[in-house]
Short mmCIF file of C-alpha atoms in Angstrom, two decimals:
data_model
loop_
_atom_site.label_atom_id
_atom_site.label_comp_id
_atom_site.label_asym_id
_atom_site.label_seq_id
_atom_site.Cartn_x
_atom_site.Cartn_y
_atom_site.Cartn_z
CA MET A 707 0.00 0.00 0.00
CA ALA A 708 1.34 3.48 -1.00
CA THR A 709 1.99 5.75 2.02
CA SER A 710 -1.18 7.71 2.82
CA ILE A 711 -1.19 11.47 3.16
CA LEU A 712 -2.28 10.97 6.77
CA SER A 713 0.86 9.02 7.61
CA ARG A 714 3.03 11.80 6.20
CA THR A 715 1.01 14.46 7.99
CA LEU A 716 1.12 12.99 11.44
CA ARG A 717 4.88 12.57 11.29
CA LYS A 718 5.20 16.30 10.77
CA THR A 719 2.35 17.77 12.81
CA ALA A 720 1.17 17.22 16.37
CA LEU A 721 -2.59 17.31 16.10
CA SER A 722 -4.33 18.83 19.10
CA GLY A 723 -0.91 19.03 20.70
CA LYS A 724 -0.71 15.27 21.16
CA LEU A 725 -1.41 12.96 18.24
CA GLN A 726 1.58 11.65 16.33
CA CYS A 727 1.76 8.93 13.73
CA LEU A 728 3.73 5.81 14.44
CA ALA A 729 7.27 5.98 13.15
CA PRO A 730 8.28 3.34 10.62
CA SER A 731 8.71 0.10 12.52
CA THR A 732 11.99 -1.75 12.56
CA SER A 733 10.07 -5.02 12.80
CA SER A 734 9.17 -6.69 9.54
CA VAL A 735 5.69 -6.23 8.14
CA ARG A 736 4.14 -7.11 4.82
CA HIS A 737 2.49 -3.75 4.11
CA LEU A 738 -0.42 -5.45 2.35
CA ASN A 739 -1.49 -3.44 -0.68
CA LEU A 740 -4.99 -3.58 -2.13
CA LEU A 741 -6.00 -2.05 -5.43
CA GLU A 742 -8.75 0.57 -5.41
CA TYR A 743 -11.48 -1.80 -6.54
CA GLN A 744 -10.51 -4.31 -3.83
CA SER A 745 -10.79 -1.67 -1.11
CA LYS A 746 -14.17 -0.54 -2.44
CA ASP A 747 -15.39 -4.11 -2.57
CA LEU A 748 -14.37 -4.52 1.07
CA LEU A 749 -16.16 -1.31 2.05
CA ASP A 750 -19.30 -2.39 0.20
CA LYS A 751 -19.35 -5.78 1.93
CA HIS A 752 -19.31 -4.03 5.31
CA GLY A 753 -22.19 -1.66 4.58
CA VAL A 754 -20.25 1.44 3.55
CA THR A 755 -21.74 3.30 0.58
CA VAL A 756 -19.45 3.34 -2.46
CA GLN A 757 -19.84 3.88 -6.19
CA LYS A 758 -21.29 0.96 -8.12
CA PHE A 759 -18.60 -0.59 -10.28
CA LYS A 760 -17.59 -3.51 -12.48
CA MET A 761 -14.18 -4.79 -13.55
CA ALA A 762 -12.83 -5.43 -17.04
CA GLU A 763 -9.53 -6.71 -18.42
CA SER A 764 -10.32 -6.32 -22.12
CA ALA A 765 -12.62 -4.57 -24.57
CA SER A 766 -14.80 -7.68 -24.84
CA GLN A 767 -15.31 -7.75 -21.06
CA ALA A 768 -16.06 -4.02 -21.13
CA ARG A 769 -18.80 -4.65 -23.71
CA GLU A 770 -20.36 -7.15 -21.32
CA VAL A 771 -20.11 -4.60 -18.49
CA ILE A 772 -22.01 -1.87 -20.34
CA GLN A 773 -24.81 -4.31 -21.15
CA GLU A 774 -25.56 -4.92 -17.47
CA PHE A 775 -24.35 -1.67 -15.95
CA LYS A 776 -25.81 1.61 -17.24
CA PRO A 777 -25.18 4.68 -15.06
CA ALA A 778 -25.75 8.21 -16.37
CA GLU A 779 -21.98 8.68 -16.64
CA TYR A 780 -19.07 6.24 -16.49
CA VAL A 781 -15.69 6.74 -14.89
CA VAL A 782 -13.03 4.40 -16.29
CA LYS A 783 -9.96 3.98 -14.04
CA ALA A 784 -6.77 2.00 -14.53
CA GLN A 785 -5.96 -0.09 -11.46
CA ILE A 786 -2.38 0.27 -10.23
CA LEU A 787 -0.84 0.96 -6.82
CA ALA A 788 0.21 4.53 -7.61
CA GLY A 789 -1.26 8.00 -7.47
CA GLY A 790 -1.50 10.55 -10.26
CA ARG A 791 -3.25 8.15 -12.63
CA GLY A 792 -5.40 10.87 -14.18
CA LYS A 793 -2.33 12.75 -15.42
CA GLY A 794 -0.36 9.66 -16.40
CA SER A 795 0.44 8.36 -19.87
CA PHE A 796 0.56 4.89 -21.41
CA ASP A 797 3.26 3.23 -23.50
CA ASN A 798 0.89 3.26 -26.49
CA GLY A 799 0.61 7.05 -26.36
CA PHE A 800 -2.81 7.11 -24.69
CA LYS A 801 -3.12 9.90 -22.11
CA GLY A 802 -4.73 9.60 -18.70
CA GLY A 803 -5.50 6.61 -16.52
CA VAL A 804 -8.87 8.08 -15.49
CA HIS A 805 -11.59 9.04 -18.00
CA LEU A 806 -15.21 10.18 -17.80
CA THR A 807 -17.79 9.48 -20.48
CA LYS A 808 -21.57 9.50 -20.84
CA GLN A 809 -21.38 7.33 -23.94
CA ALA A 810 -21.47 3.63 -23.13
CA GLU A 811 -19.99 2.79 -26.52
CA ASP A 812 -16.81 4.66 -25.56
CA VAL A 813 -16.07 2.36 -22.60
CA PRO A 814 -14.66 -0.68 -24.48
CA ALA A 815 -12.19 1.53 -26.41
CA LEU A 816 -11.07 3.24 -23.20
CA VAL A 817 -10.53 -0.12 -21.48
CA ALA A 818 -8.61 -1.44 -24.51
CA SER A 819 -6.34 1.63 -24.39
CA MET A 820 -5.46 0.91 -20.75
CA ALA A 821 -5.51 -2.85 -20.14
CA GLY A 822 -2.31 -4.59 -21.16
CA HIS A 823 -0.33 -1.34 -21.39
CA ARG A 824 2.14 0.29 -19.03
CA LEU A 825 1.01 3.44 -17.23
CA THR A 826 3.58 6.00 -16.09
CA THR A 827 2.71 8.57 -13.42
CA LYS A 828 4.68 10.76 -11.01
CA GLN A 829 4.67 7.87 -8.52
CA THR A 830 5.66 4.96 -10.79
CA PRO A 831 9.09 3.80 -11.99
CA SER A 832 10.23 5.42 -15.23
CA GLY A 833 9.13 2.37 -17.21
CA GLY A 834 5.62 2.55 -15.82
CA ILE A 835 3.44 -0.23 -14.40
CA LEU A 836 1.49 -2.78 -16.41
CA VAL A 837 -2.27 -2.28 -16.08
CA ARG A 838 -4.04 -5.63 -15.81
CA LYS A 839 -7.46 -4.51 -14.60
CA VAL A 840 -9.66 -1.50 -15.28
CA MET A 841 -12.52 -0.36 -13.06
CA VAL A 842 -15.70 0.84 -14.78
CA ALA A 843 -17.74 2.74 -12.21
CA GLU A 844 -20.66 5.11 -12.01
CA SER A 845 -19.53 8.72 -11.88
CA VAL A 846 -20.58 10.41 -8.65
CA ASP A 847 -21.55 14.08 -8.53
CA ILE A 848 -19.72 15.79 -5.69
CA LEU A 849 -21.41 18.65 -3.87
CA ARG A 850 -18.97 18.74 -0.95
CA GLU A 851 -15.85 16.83 0.13
CA THR A 852 -14.81 15.92 3.68
CA TYR A 853 -12.08 13.76 5.23
CA PHE A 854 -12.49 10.82 7.62
CA CYS A 855 -9.97 8.35 8.99
CA ILE A 856 -9.64 5.76 11.74
CA LEU A 857 -6.15 4.60 12.69
CA MET A 858 -4.24 2.91 15.47
CA ASP A 859 -2.05 5.36 17.35
CA ARG A 860 0.62 4.55 19.91
CA GLU A 861 0.19 7.84 21.73
CA TYR A 862 -3.34 6.83 22.71
CA SER A 863 -2.66 3.07 22.89
CA GLY A 864 -5.57 2.44 20.59
CA ALA A 865 -7.77 3.72 17.80
CA VAL A 866 -8.13 7.39 16.95
CA ILE A 867 -10.55 9.11 14.57
CA ILE A 868 -9.25 12.01 12.48
CA ALA A 869 -11.95 14.09 10.76
CA SER A 870 -12.07 17.31 8.78
CA PRO A 871 -14.79 19.13 6.79
CA ASP A 872 -12.01 19.94 4.31
CA GLY A 873 -11.54 16.81 2.20
CA GLY A 874 -10.15 16.08 -1.22
CA VAL A 875 -6.90 17.91 -0.49
CA ASP A 876 -3.66 17.02 1.24
CA ILE A 877 -4.60 16.67 4.88
CA GLU A 878 -1.18 17.99 5.94
CA GLU A 879 -2.17 21.40 4.55
CA VAL A 880 -5.25 21.41 6.75
CA ALA A 881 -3.21 20.37 9.79
CA GLU A 882 -0.61 23.09 9.23
CA LYS A 883 -2.74 26.00 8.03
CA THR A 884 -6.14 25.48 9.70
CA PRO A 885 -5.69 23.03 12.61
CA ASP A 886 -9.10 24.06 14.01
CA ARG A 887 -10.60 22.31 10.96
CA LEU A 888 -9.18 18.98 12.09
CA ARG A 889 -10.62 16.96 14.95
CA THR A 890 -8.83 14.16 16.79
CA LEU A 891 -11.00 11.78 18.76
CA PRO A 892 -9.62 8.75 20.68
CA VAL A 893 -11.98 5.76 20.69
CA ASP A 894 -12.52 3.56 23.74
CA ILE A 895 -12.08 0.09 22.29
CA HIS A 896 -14.68 -1.34 24.69
CA GLU A 897 -17.28 1.34 24.04
CA GLY A 898 -16.52 1.76 20.36
CA VAL A 899 -18.09 4.46 18.18
CA THR A 900 -21.51 5.15 19.69
CA ARG A 901 -24.39 6.67 17.76
CA GLN A 902 -23.95 9.90 19.71
CA THR A 903 -20.26 10.08 18.79
CA ALA A 904 -21.05 9.30 15.14
CA GLU A 905 -23.65 12.07 15.02
CA GLU A 906 -21.30 14.60 16.63
CA LEU A 907 -18.66 13.76 14.04
CA ALA A 908 -21.24 14.03 11.24
CA VAL A 909 -22.17 17.54 12.41
CA PHE A 910 -18.50 18.55 12.63
CA LEU A 911 -18.06 17.34 9.05
CA GLY A 912 -20.95 19.57 7.96
CA PHE A 913 -23.71 17.02 7.51
CA HIS A 914 -27.07 18.30 8.78
CA GLY A 915 -30.70 17.20 8.80
CA ASP A 916 -31.28 13.84 7.11
CA LEU A 917 -27.65 13.83 5.97
CA LYS A 918 -26.52 13.81 9.60
CA ASP A 919 -28.19 10.44 10.13
CA LYS A 920 -26.82 9.07 6.86
CA ALA A 921 -23.28 10.22 7.64
CA ALA A 922 -23.53 8.80 11.17
CA GLN A 923 -24.56 5.42 9.72
CA GLU A 924 -21.57 5.50 7.37
CA ILE A 925 -19.23 6.35 10.26
CA GLU A 926 -20.61 3.45 12.30
CA ALA A 927 -20.16 1.14 9.31
CA LEU A 928 -16.56 2.30 8.87
CA TRP A 929 -15.87 1.52 12.53
CA GLY A 930 -17.40 -1.91 12.04
CA LEU A 931 -15.13 -2.48 9.04
CA PHE A 932 -12.08 -1.29 11.00
CA LEU A 933 -12.73 -3.91 13.68
CA ALA A 934 -13.86 -6.73 11.39
CA VAL A 935 -10.80 -6.71 9.10
CA ASP A 936 -8.17 -5.99 11.78
CA ALA A 937 -7.27 -2.70 10.13
CA THR A 938 -4.60 -0.36 11.40
CA GLN A 939 -5.92 2.46 9.21
CA VAL A 940 -9.07 3.18 7.19
CA GLU A 941 -8.73 6.52 5.42
CA ILE A 942 -11.59 7.94 3.32
CA ASN A 943 -10.66 10.96 1.21
CA PRO A 944 -12.95 12.27 -0.03
CA PHE A 945 -15.94 11.34 2.09
CA ILE A 946 -18.57 13.20 0.09
CA GLU A 947 -22.05 14.64 -0.04
CA THR A 948 -23.83 14.41 -3.40
CA PRO A 949 -26.48 16.77 -4.84
CA GLN A 950 -28.88 13.82 -4.60
CA GLY A 951 -28.46 13.72 -0.81
CA LYS A 952 -26.17 10.72 -0.52
CA VAL A 953 -23.04 10.23 1.59
CA VAL A 954 -20.42 8.23 -0.33
CA ALA A 955 -16.89 6.98 0.35
CA VAL A 956 -15.23 7.85 -2.96
CA ASP A 957 -11.65 6.79 -2.32
CA ALA A 958 -10.14 4.64 0.41
CA LYS A 959 -6.76 3.56 1.73
CA ILE A 960 -6.85 0.58 4.07
CA GLN A 961 -3.90 -0.83 6.00
CA PHE A 962 -4.00 -4.10 7.90
CA ASP A 963 -2.41 -5.60 10.99
CA ASP A 964 0.19 -8.02 9.69
CA ASN A 965 -0.16 -10.12 12.85
CA ALA A 966 -3.83 -10.75 12.08
CA GLU A 967 -3.15 -12.52 8.79
CA PHE A 968 -4.26 -15.85 10.28
CA ARG A 969 -7.72 -14.30 10.86
CA GLN A 970 -7.86 -12.45 7.54
CA ARG A 971 -6.63 -15.09 5.13
CA ALA A 972 -9.10 -14.14 2.38
CA ILE A 973 -7.97 -10.51 2.42
CA PHE A 974 -4.26 -11.30 2.44
CA ALA A 975 -4.76 -13.89 -0.30
CA ALA A 976 -6.23 -11.14 -2.49
CA GLU A 977 -3.00 -9.13 -2.42
CA ASP A 978 -1.84 -8.11 -5.88
CA THR A 979 1.92 -8.72 -5.99
CA SER A 980 2.36 -8.01 -9.70
CA GLU A 981 3.85 -4.59 -8.92
CA SER A 982 6.12 -5.83 -6.15
CA ASP A 983 9.77 -6.73 -6.46
CA PRO A 984 9.74 -10.46 -7.37
CA ARG A 985 12.57 -11.03 -4.88
CA GLU A 986 10.47 -9.61 -2.07
CA VAL A 987 7.54 -11.82 -3.05
CA GLU A 988 9.81 -14.88 -3.20
CA ALA A 989 11.36 -14.01 0.17
CA ALA A 990 7.94 -13.62 1.81
CA SER A 991 6.95 -17.09 0.59
CA HIS A 992 9.86 -18.48 2.65
CA ASN A 993 9.12 -16.28 5.68
CA LEU A 994 12.11 -14.07 4.93
CA ASN A 995 12.05 -10.29 4.88
CA TYR A 996 13.89 -8.82 1.92
CA ILE A 997 14.36 -5.35 0.44
CA GLY A 998 16.60 -4.92 -2.58
CA MET A 999 19.17 -2.10 -2.69
CA ASP A 1000 21.78 -0.83 -5.13
CA GLY A 1001 25.04 -2.20 -3.66
CA ASN A 1002 27.05 -5.36 -4.27
CA ILE A 1003 27.44 -6.96 -0.82
CA GLY A 1004 24.58 -9.33 -0.07
CA CYS A 1005 23.57 -9.45 3.59
CA LEU A 1006 21.97 -12.28 5.54
CA VAL A 1007 21.19 -11.26 9.11
CA ASN A 1008 18.81 -12.31 11.88
CA GLY A 1009 16.90 -9.38 13.31
CA ALA A 1010 15.87 -6.09 11.71
CA GLY A 1011 18.00 -3.92 14.01
CA LEU A 1012 21.10 -6.04 13.45
CA ALA A 1013 20.45 -5.96 9.70
CA MET A 1014 20.34 -2.16 9.73
CA ALA A 1015 23.54 -2.01 11.79
CA THR A 1016 25.21 -4.41 9.36
CA MET A 1017 24.32 -2.22 6.39
CA ASP A 1018 25.59 0.86 8.22
CA ILE A 1019 28.97 -0.65 9.06
CA ILE A 1020 29.41 -1.92 5.49
CA LYS A 1021 28.97 1.65 4.27
CA LEU A 1022 31.27 2.93 7.02
CA HIS A 1023 34.07 0.81 5.58
CA GLY A 1024 33.47 1.89 2.00
CA GLY A 1025 31.12 -0.83 0.80
CA GLU A 1026 27.52 -0.78 -0.41
CA PRO A 1027 24.90 -3.27 0.81
CA ALA A 1028 22.90 -5.00 -1.92
CA ASN A 1029 19.92 -5.73 0.28
CA PHE A 1030 18.21 -5.84 3.64
CA LEU A 1031 17.53 -9.51 4.45
CA ASP A 1032 16.21 -10.44 7.88
CA CYS A 1033 15.81 -14.18 8.35
CA GLY A 1034 14.22 -13.77 11.80
CA GLY A 1035 14.85 -15.41 15.14
CA GLY A 1036 13.41 -18.82 14.30
CA VAL A 1037 15.35 -19.42 11.10
CA GLN A 1038 15.86 -23.03 9.96
CA GLU A 1039 18.40 -24.61 7.60
CA GLU A 1040 16.02 -24.60 4.65
CA GLN A 1041 15.44 -20.87 5.04
CA VAL A 1042 19.19 -20.27 4.96
CA LYS A 1043 19.36 -22.15 1.67
CA ASN A 1044 16.45 -20.10 0.30
CA ALA A 1045 18.15 -16.92 1.43
CA PHE A 1046 21.38 -17.85 -0.35
CA GLN A 1047 19.46 -18.61 -3.54
CA LEU A 1048 17.76 -15.23 -3.26
CA LEU A 1049 21.05 -13.39 -2.75
CA THR A 1050 22.85 -15.13 -5.60
CA SER A 1051 19.95 -14.48 -7.99
CA ASP A 1052 20.92 -10.80 -7.86
CA LYS A 1053 23.62 -10.31 -10.51
CA ASN A 1054 24.87 -7.22 -8.69
CA VAL A 1055 25.89 -9.27 -5.62
CA LYS A 1056 29.67 -9.87 -5.69
CA ALA A 1057 30.12 -10.99 -2.06
CA ILE A 1058 27.96 -12.24 0.81
CA LEU A 1059 28.16 -11.29 4.47
CA VAL A 1060 26.36 -13.43 7.05
CA ASN A 1061 25.96 -11.77 10.44
CA VAL A 1062 24.06 -13.82 13.02
CA PHE A 1063 23.71 -13.32 16.73
CA GLY A 1064 22.50 -16.56 18.29
CA GLY A 1065 20.04 -15.64 20.97
CA ILE A 1066 16.97 -17.64 20.07
CA VAL A 1067 18.55 -19.11 16.97
CA ASN A 1068 21.20 -21.81 17.23
CA CYS A 1069 24.42 -20.77 15.45
CA ALA A 1070 25.11 -24.41 14.61
CA THR A 1071 21.83 -24.51 12.67
CA ILE A 1072 22.93 -21.48 10.68
CA ALA A 1073 26.35 -22.97 10.04
CA ASN A 1074 24.87 -26.21 8.72
CA GLY A 1075 22.53 -24.20 6.54
CA ILE A 1076 25.43 -22.16 5.15
CA VAL A 1077 27.49 -25.24 4.34
CA ASN A 1078 24.61 -27.10 2.71
CA ALA A 1079 23.48 -24.05 0.76
CA SER A 1080 27.02 -23.31 -0.48
CA LYS A 1081 27.36 -26.87 -1.74
CA SER A 1082 23.91 -27.17 -3.28
CA ILE A 1083 24.15 -23.96 -5.31
CA SER A 1084 27.90 -24.25 -5.99
CA LEU A 1085 28.52 -20.85 -4.46
CA ASP A 1086 31.44 -19.12 -6.14
CA LEU A 1087 31.18 -15.72 -4.44
CA PRO A 1088 33.34 -14.54 -1.52
CA LEU A 1089 31.57 -15.46 1.71
CA VAL A 1090 32.24 -13.84 5.08
CA VAL A 1091 30.51 -15.21 8.18
CA ARG A 1092 30.28 -13.77 11.66
CA LEU A 1093 28.48 -15.97 14.19
CA GLU A 1094 28.15 -15.11 17.86
CA GLY A 1095 26.01 -16.46 20.68
CA THR A 1096 24.42 -19.87 21.21
CA ASN A 1097 26.79 -22.67 20.08
CA ALA A 1098 28.99 -20.21 18.19
CA ASP A 1099 32.15 -22.31 18.77
CA GLU A 1100 30.44 -25.42 17.42
CA ALA A 1101 29.21 -23.41 14.45
CA ARG A 1102 32.68 -22.12 13.61
CA GLN A 1103 33.99 -25.70 13.74
CA ILE A 1104 31.27 -26.80 11.31
CA LEU A 1105 32.40 -24.10 8.89
CA ALA A 1106 36.06 -25.09 9.29
CA ASP A 1107 35.34 -28.79 8.77
CA SER A 1108 33.44 -28.07 5.56
CA ARG A 1109 36.74 -27.08 3.86
CA LEU A 1110 34.79 -24.47 1.91
CA PRO A 1111 36.46 -21.08 1.22
CA ILE A 1112 34.52 -19.32 3.97
CA GLN A 1113 36.10 -16.42 5.83
CA THR A 1114 35.07 -16.21 9.47
CA ALA A 1115 35.09 -12.92 11.36
CA ALA A 1116 35.74 -12.11 15.01
CA ASP A 1117 33.12 -9.39 15.19
CA LEU A 1118 30.84 -7.24 13.02
CA GLU A 1119 33.50 -4.69 12.13
CA ASP A 1120 35.96 -7.44 11.15
CA ALA A 1121 33.21 -9.01 9.02
CA ALA A 1122 32.48 -5.74 7.21
CA ILE A 1123 36.17 -5.06 6.57
CA LYS A 1124 36.68 -8.55 5.12
CA ALA A 1125 33.52 -8.34 2.99
CA VAL A 1126 34.58 -5.00 1.48
CA ALA A 1127 38.16 -6.25 0.97
CA SER A 1128 36.92 -9.39 -0.81
CA LEU A 1129 35.67 -7.21 -3.66
#
């Protein structure tokens, strides 16, 4: 999921003198990303009002859509995990990943111009992102835009609602220029969002009369969604009023608690990984946490903090790390082998540094994994290993007995120096 404007805002601005967004965690998380249509489908299933929509992957599917779906005006939107779609351009010369039309016969041609082509926006790589799906939705008339969000916040040890009658714009501008237009409301997890609270928020957002009741119902439904899907953030921007007297969630960003995956298997299974680094996807399938970088020293470390320190000391001694790879505290031999295969698949990697502190993990297990992996993949890169902690002496003996060209290191600095020198 792309970083929401709320996350950026709350790092910079203390709302109501207290609220601050969580800093990026050093623990590994998946950062589950859902495409726009998936988020809207989730909202709809939990009683939140959204635009009616259908999906198409080709002109022929689009022709089927317009036969069964006939709003007054269509909005056709390319589905990628990046902002700025409306001003983007495709590799076939077509301009704009978002189009409006009142002519149903235009929809198949618009879908054909998007699906199967790469869309480049201000948030995509220079080569763009391949569009596989296109959302065909009813266009919603917007009379007024507001902002509504529920998120988990460490400062309050629980959920917090952020609301503003000024939606559709960067929320950080509201926080900085007109903080009185932003309300922060902690939610008692046992009491939840009561009808009274929902109505007070609706009034603050500018919904009155019958619209107050409708907005309050939407707010209650959003709270229900937040709980039901183990969300850490549900951000609706804009949360709108239409000329027809409806309250609609037009766009949504939803983030999930990685630790709740076992309860939310259907949601996590829906993740679209086509835009992710294939190495990261492969690593996740083996319960490894991997982020590719631009250097040439591959790192295999247990623990996110130790991995960051390892990268820092490599740079300190003139080297460049090729990756962040945290194999975790419960790593097994097979994971070590998978990690080595992942590292060696990167053609930029010219040396490998293993840095393991055996607290929970047994160093002997790591050593056996290193030996077996080196033999099975016929490793021909310089390999530097620093093992410390549980059964470290036994582990070093395993490496020595293997008769493989493995350099052992006395400490982290020695390991970094040897890894850089091996290049």
